[in-house]
Amino acid sequence: MYYPSIKVLDCTIRDGGLVNKHDFSLEFVRRLYQLLTAAGVDYMEMGYKNSPDLFDPKDYGPWKFCDDDLLWKVRDGIESSVKFAVMADVGRVNLKAIKPASESPYQMFRVASYVKNIDKGIDLVNTFHDMGYETTLNIMAVSRDRGPELDEALDQVENECKADVLYLVDSFGHFYQEDIDQSVKRYREHVKTKKFGFHGHNNQQLAFGNTIQAIINHVDYLDCTVTGMGRGAGNCTTELLLSFLKNPKYDVRPVLDAITELFVPLRQKYEWGYIIPQMITGSLNLHPSSAIDFRKGPEKDMYRKFYEMMMNELNI
Amino acid sequence: MYYPSIKVLDCTIRDGGLVNKHDFSLEFVRRLYQLLTAAGVDYMEMGYKNSPDLFDPKDYGPWKFCDDDLLWKVRDGIESSVKFAVMADVGRVNLKAIKPASESPYQMFRVASYVKNIDKGIDLVNTFHDMGYETTLNIMAVSRDRGPELDEALDQVENECKADVLYLVDSFGHFYQEDIDQSVKRYREHVKTKKFGFHGHNNQQLAFGNTIQAIINHVDYLDCTVTGMGRGAGNCTTELLLSFLKNPKYDVRPVLDAITELFVPLRQKYEWGYIIPQMITGSLNLHPSSAIDFRKGPEKDMYRKFYEMMMNELNI
């Protein structure tokens, strides 16, 4: 599968940071940056631009805050055409700490917003756009919020939002390929002037298949993480996506190096991927947090019990 | 997703038996039989009907041979509507040991054949059919053998073969959803009088997505294994498939029990699922055996090295 407008955005450090409280060493991130550069990836998402007033830096690694100094240190001495992205959640970013893009070590801001916060999300995107950043708007949890409020939000995006890219996000890992096809078509009915992106989760082992469906629908921006490292069940894996794409600029071999060097050891310490409680929340269209909590408890392999708890939560 | 003609065939003991040399205890298989009965599964595939003249019974567990006595012991005292299937490979079955279906503990014979052996495969199917068995013909490795020889084989199946079901088999885990759609349509062009089945492998995390595609294409017989246990990267998981299907006769909860009781402990001893060398063979359309061997060696996590070996094998 090949078309030239595809952009691969590796968000391992950002979404994977939700697994280890953003506790990657600078050395780890720099090595990954080198290898993803060799792999031909287009963007690397480094973490969140969260305000240290809202989260105590003692409780998290530095990629939850992504100070400019830190990102300059990542870049230091490495020749690369990979652009850096950071994520901003509505209400969690300290705008006073953001410099114009021309003075910044990163090029893209990605704004994550629920449908109900879409006004604030658009406002944030427009602020970053006006500071010179490439911007994306990632509307989360649309497997839940797919009523008429989504159509209204999409119309607002078309009419008011300066984002370069609008992302379809399968936050709960609930979608399968027909949902992706229908969602992209629905987004395109409302939004005519933007590029599109897709960010999947792997609760039902469908993140890669859904990303292929997005490619079939000519979605340009494709998110992935090395070994799928990301919250809960994780994401479409970078190695699968680069193996599938025929664009000659991509090379899966440096990603294989990254897995051997960096992620095999990390896997000994942290859990992500296809895990039964995550499968259950994905299948039931629920947020992954209950499954993450359950896996930390003494009954982590009591799958029927977790299923019954979730069914009670749904009141079915 | 629901239609009434769907049949779920759990082949954990057969395909999973390729992981542990068919070394399941009778107690394990009986417990799984009870739980899959409660889950509403339609068929359970118990192993191979291999001739003990070809494989030494000392080297393998009993499910590689599936003696009638053994299968009667599985059935003993358990009330169930689940039918038993066994698999026969062309050239490996001792026909003299096969009783007529009316005297047998299993109801279905599945014959696995390559395109090049299709005459022998058809002959074997017809023999079993005439003995009163339900039969399927599973044409393997069609991601490799998709030239005009496949069309000829399909015409032969239509004209000469008494199988009830023709299976599309993605032996190498190479297909994605468009391949499934195109293959099913191609099979249907040639074969008008049979039901269809799909058996996937999960090398690229696409076994479930491909099974969904098969459902979209109204394929009736769907293979799966609990936790995906099967050779190499394994299969579409039974828990995902039953969670997805809306047919009220299926209940995922006993499958969750099976995972907790039987498969969490088994996972400590054996490896299956999404493993990088398996991903590489799937992506390159190669047989999984090289990856299985590589994972047993001292360089099992040297993924780039394995990739280069496979590329050399392909002479690219």
XYZ file of C-alpha atoms in Angstrom, chain A:
316
model
C 0.000 0.000 0.000
C 1.529 3.296 -1.072
C 0.574 6.873 -1.573
C 2.941 9.770 -1.261
C 0.920 11.939 1.126
C 1.182 9.427 4.006
C 2.840 10.698 7.181
C 3.828 8.275 9.935
C 3.651 9.748 13.433
C 5.322 7.613 16.073
C 3.837 8.492 19.457
C 5.694 5.889 21.544
C 7.099 8.380 24.027
C 3.769 10.157 24.458
C 1.257 7.279 24.520
C 3.815 4.822 25.900
C 4.521 7.396 28.595
C 1.048 6.684 29.948
C 2.322 3.176 30.755
C 5.412 4.207 32.752
C 4.394 7.655 34.021
C 6.601 9.220 31.338
C 9.690 7.805 32.972
C 11.978 7.341 29.961
C 15.628 8.316 30.294
C 17.008 11.010 28.002
C 19.409 8.397 26.631
C 16.480 6.087 25.744
C 14.623 8.843 23.907
C 17.700 10.028 22.026
C 18.456 6.486 20.870
C 14.865 6.027 19.743
C 15.079 9.368 17.929
C 18.179 8.188 16.072
C 16.565 4.901 15.099
C 13.229 6.398 14.040
C 15.172 8.905 11.960
C 16.835 5.979 10.181
C 13.418 4.329 9.794
C 12.098 7.361 7.935
C 9.298 8.182 10.356
C 7.891 11.670 9.767
C 6.970 12.790 13.290
C 7.807 11.745 16.829
C 5.456 12.735 19.612
C 7.506 13.342 22.749
C 4.899 13.738 25.448
C 2.549 16.277 26.982
C 2.928 19.980 27.509
C 1.290 19.764 30.921
C 1.568 22.549 33.430
C 3.698 21.632 36.478
C 1.098 23.559 38.500
C -1.397 20.740 37.814
C 0.850 17.676 38.168
C 3.668 17.318 40.652
C 6.929 16.765 38.717
C 8.080 14.495 41.538
C 5.375 11.989 40.569
C 6.134 11.832 36.841
C 8.972 11.623 34.378
C 9.914 14.704 32.366
C 7.969 13.776 29.220
C 4.733 14.704 30.948
C 5.886 18.314 30.812
C 8.234 18.417 27.809
C 10.209 21.492 28.780
C 11.828 23.122 25.782
C 15.252 22.536 27.346
C 14.598 18.810 27.487
C 13.589 18.638 23.836
C 16.625 20.671 22.781
C 18.751 18.078 24.577
C 17.085 15.323 22.557
C 17.913 17.136 19.321
C 21.474 17.996 20.351
C 23.961 16.670 17.808
C 21.544 14.347 15.971
C 21.031 15.010 12.280
C 17.388 14.298 11.510
C 14.429 15.354 9.431
C 11.951 13.953 11.970
C 9.654 16.642 13.333
C 8.710 16.703 17.003
C 5.116 16.886 18.187
C 3.789 17.480 21.681
C 0.279 16.959 22.973
C -1.840 19.473 24.846
C -4.951 18.479 26.751
C -7.658 21.111 27.039
C -7.222 22.917 30.350
C -3.863 21.403 31.279
C -1.353 23.548 29.412
C 0.334 26.704 30.684
C 0.137 28.947 27.649
C 2.568 31.482 29.106
C 5.338 28.873 28.879
C 4.852 28.301 25.143
C 7.253 30.098 22.816
C 6.544 30.864 19.169
C 7.286 27.960 16.849
C 10.303 29.768 15.399
C 12.060 29.584 18.799
C 10.872 26.133 19.738
C 12.434 22.630 19.549
C 9.151 21.103 18.340
C 7.094 21.829 15.244
C 3.651 20.392 15.919
C 1.018 20.763 18.610
C -1.636 18.075 18.906
C -4.721 19.084 20.877
C -6.811 16.309 22.430
C -10.423 17.247 23.091
C -13.696 15.542 23.833
C -16.723 16.528 21.781
C -18.142 18.370 24.793
C -14.983 20.530 25.016
C -14.716 21.157 21.327
C -14.912 24.962 21.684
C -11.955 24.985 24.034
C -10.099 22.519 21.841
C -10.578 24.682 18.769
C -9.521 27.753 20.705
C -6.305 26.037 21.801
C -5.552 24.814 18.281
C -6.040 28.306 16.900
C -3.730 29.778 19.534
C -0.963 27.351 18.612
C -1.583 27.826 14.906
C -1.170 31.567 15.308
C 2.149 30.975 17.082
C 3.372 29.239 13.940
C 2.918 25.554 14.852
C 1.549 22.777 12.706
C -1.581 21.670 14.530
C -3.872 18.691 14.801
C -7.186 18.372 16.585
C -7.760 14.886 18.017
C -11.399 14.358 18.975
C -11.389 11.575 21.528
C -13.863 8.864 22.471
C -16.007 9.192 19.356
C -17.054 5.547 19.656
C -19.195 6.886 22.530
C -20.042 10.396 21.364
C -21.407 9.669 17.923
C -24.765 11.363 18.147
C -25.730 14.621 16.411
C -23.353 16.468 18.777
C -20.484 14.983 16.776
C -21.854 16.379 13.518
C -22.092 19.806 15.136
C -18.557 19.540 16.437
C -17.325 18.573 12.964
C -19.102 21.572 11.442
C -17.398 23.782 14.005
C -14.044 22.277 13.120
C -14.630 23.076 9.460
C -15.810 26.624 10.112
C -13.773 27.805 13.073
C -10.683 25.671 13.493
C -7.258 26.326 11.977
C -5.944 22.786 12.522
C -4.019 21.316 9.608
C -5.156 17.793 10.491
C -8.318 16.390 12.071
C -7.791 13.064 13.827
C -10.262 10.234 14.156
C -9.408 8.679 17.529
C -10.583 5.265 18.694
C -9.841 5.926 22.376
C -11.460 2.770 23.681
C -10.256 0.354 20.994
C -13.874 -0.365 20.138
C -13.986 0.244 16.411
C -13.597 -2.302 13.642
C -12.971 -1.631 9.993
C -16.546 -0.751 9.000
C -16.637 1.844 11.795
C -13.451 3.418 10.457
C -14.814 3.511 6.918
C -18.117 5.033 8.049
C -16.466 7.506 10.427
C -13.978 8.791 7.864
C -16.808 9.248 5.369
C -18.855 11.082 7.986
C -15.909 13.324 8.910
C -15.379 14.126 5.241
C -19.011 15.107 4.773
C -18.529 17.888 7.290
C -14.861 18.748 6.970
C -13.714 19.548 3.443
C -10.597 21.646 3.944
C -8.364 19.608 6.245
C -6.197 16.564 6.161
C -7.163 13.545 8.232
C -5.384 11.353 10.731
C -6.135 8.141 12.610
C -5.112 7.035 16.097
C -6.235 3.550 17.138
C -6.030 1.388 20.228
C -5.423 -2.334 20.214
C -7.918 -3.668 22.756
C -9.420 -6.004 20.174
C -6.247 -6.542 18.158
C -7.726 -4.250 15.546
C -5.452 -1.199 15.732
C -3.387 -2.231 12.709
C -6.361 -3.514 10.723
C -8.179 -0.260 11.427
C -5.122 1.719 10.371
C -5.079 -0.239 7.114
C -8.735 0.689 6.699
C -7.802 4.342 7.282
C -5.147 3.978 4.567
C -7.764 2.476 2.238
C -9.841 5.605 2.999
C -6.824 7.785 2.117
C -6.250 9.106 5.604
C -2.802 10.740 5.583
C -1.564 10.914 9.178
C -1.100 7.509 10.789
C -0.214 7.077 14.457
C 1.793 4.146 15.748
C 4.079 3.127 18.593
C 7.027 0.735 18.699
C 5.770 -2.699 19.843
C 2.415 -0.955 20.284
C 3.526 0.538 23.617
C 0.678 2.760 24.785
C -1.992 3.071 27.405
C -3.746 -0.193 28.216
C -3.840 -2.343 25.122
C -1.575 0.071 23.298
C -1.603 1.079 19.668
C -0.941 0.095 16.091
C 2.683 -1.021 16.071
C 5.278 0.980 14.173
C 6.924 -2.200 12.905
C 3.674 -3.488 11.379
C 2.836 -0.160 9.785
C 6.284 0.345 8.243
C 6.325 -3.263 7.003
C 2.998 -2.695 5.294
C 3.656 0.670 3.674
C 5.415 0.501 0.338
C 6.655 4.099 0.416
C 10.391 3.639 -0.191
C 11.376 6.179 2.446
C 10.372 3.804 5.251
C 12.685 1.089 6.566
C 11.513 -1.281 9.291
C 15.003 -2.510 10.251
C 15.933 0.341 12.625
C 12.588 -0.239 14.367
C 13.584 -3.891 14.839
C 16.826 -2.615 16.393
C 14.819 -0.380 18.717
C 12.717 -3.333 19.858
C 15.778 -5.478 20.551
C 17.739 -2.752 22.315
C 15.097 -0.722 24.092
C 11.734 -2.454 24.279
C 12.547 -6.084 25.069
C 14.121 -4.917 28.373
C 11.297 -2.434 29.036
C 8.719 -5.179 28.553
C 10.140 -6.930 31.612
C 9.020 -3.985 33.753
C 5.756 -2.801 32.262
C 2.614 -4.324 30.789
C 0.882 -3.264 27.589
C -0.793 -4.951 24.660
C -3.546 -7.534 24.259
C -4.662 -8.246 27.823
C -8.044 -9.774 28.550
C -9.482 -6.963 30.732
C -8.468 -4.506 28.005
C -10.172 -6.718 25.442
C -13.317 -6.593 27.577
C -13.408 -2.783 27.915
C -12.744 -2.401 24.194
C -15.452 -4.836 23.271
C -17.928 -3.120 25.629
C -16.945 0.390 24.474
C -15.655 1.458 27.892
C -12.684 3.573 28.986
C -9.536 1.459 29.575
C -8.890 2.833 33.064
C -10.985 0.177 34.867
C -8.964 -2.533 33.153
C -5.655 -0.851 34.026
C -6.704 -0.631 37.693
C -7.957 -4.221 37.767
C -4.641 -5.518 36.443
C -2.877 -3.895 39.404
C -5.028 -5.767 41.919
C -4.795 -9.258 43.403
C -7.506 -10.624 41.100
C -5.830 -9.493 37.893
C -6.499 -12.802 36.101
C -10.110 -13.192 37.299
C -11.472 -12.308 33.923
C -15.091 -13.348 34.382
C -15.297 -11.248 37.533
C -14.002 -8.216 35.672
C -16.474 -8.861 32.862
C -19.388 -9.029 35.291
C -18.214 -5.784 36.957
C -18.145 -4.022 33.620
C -21.562 -5.396 32.645
C -22.953 -4.073 35.921
C -21.409 -0.718 35.149
C -23.280 -0.731 31.857
C -26.466 -1.739 33.699
C -27.134 -4.434 31.146
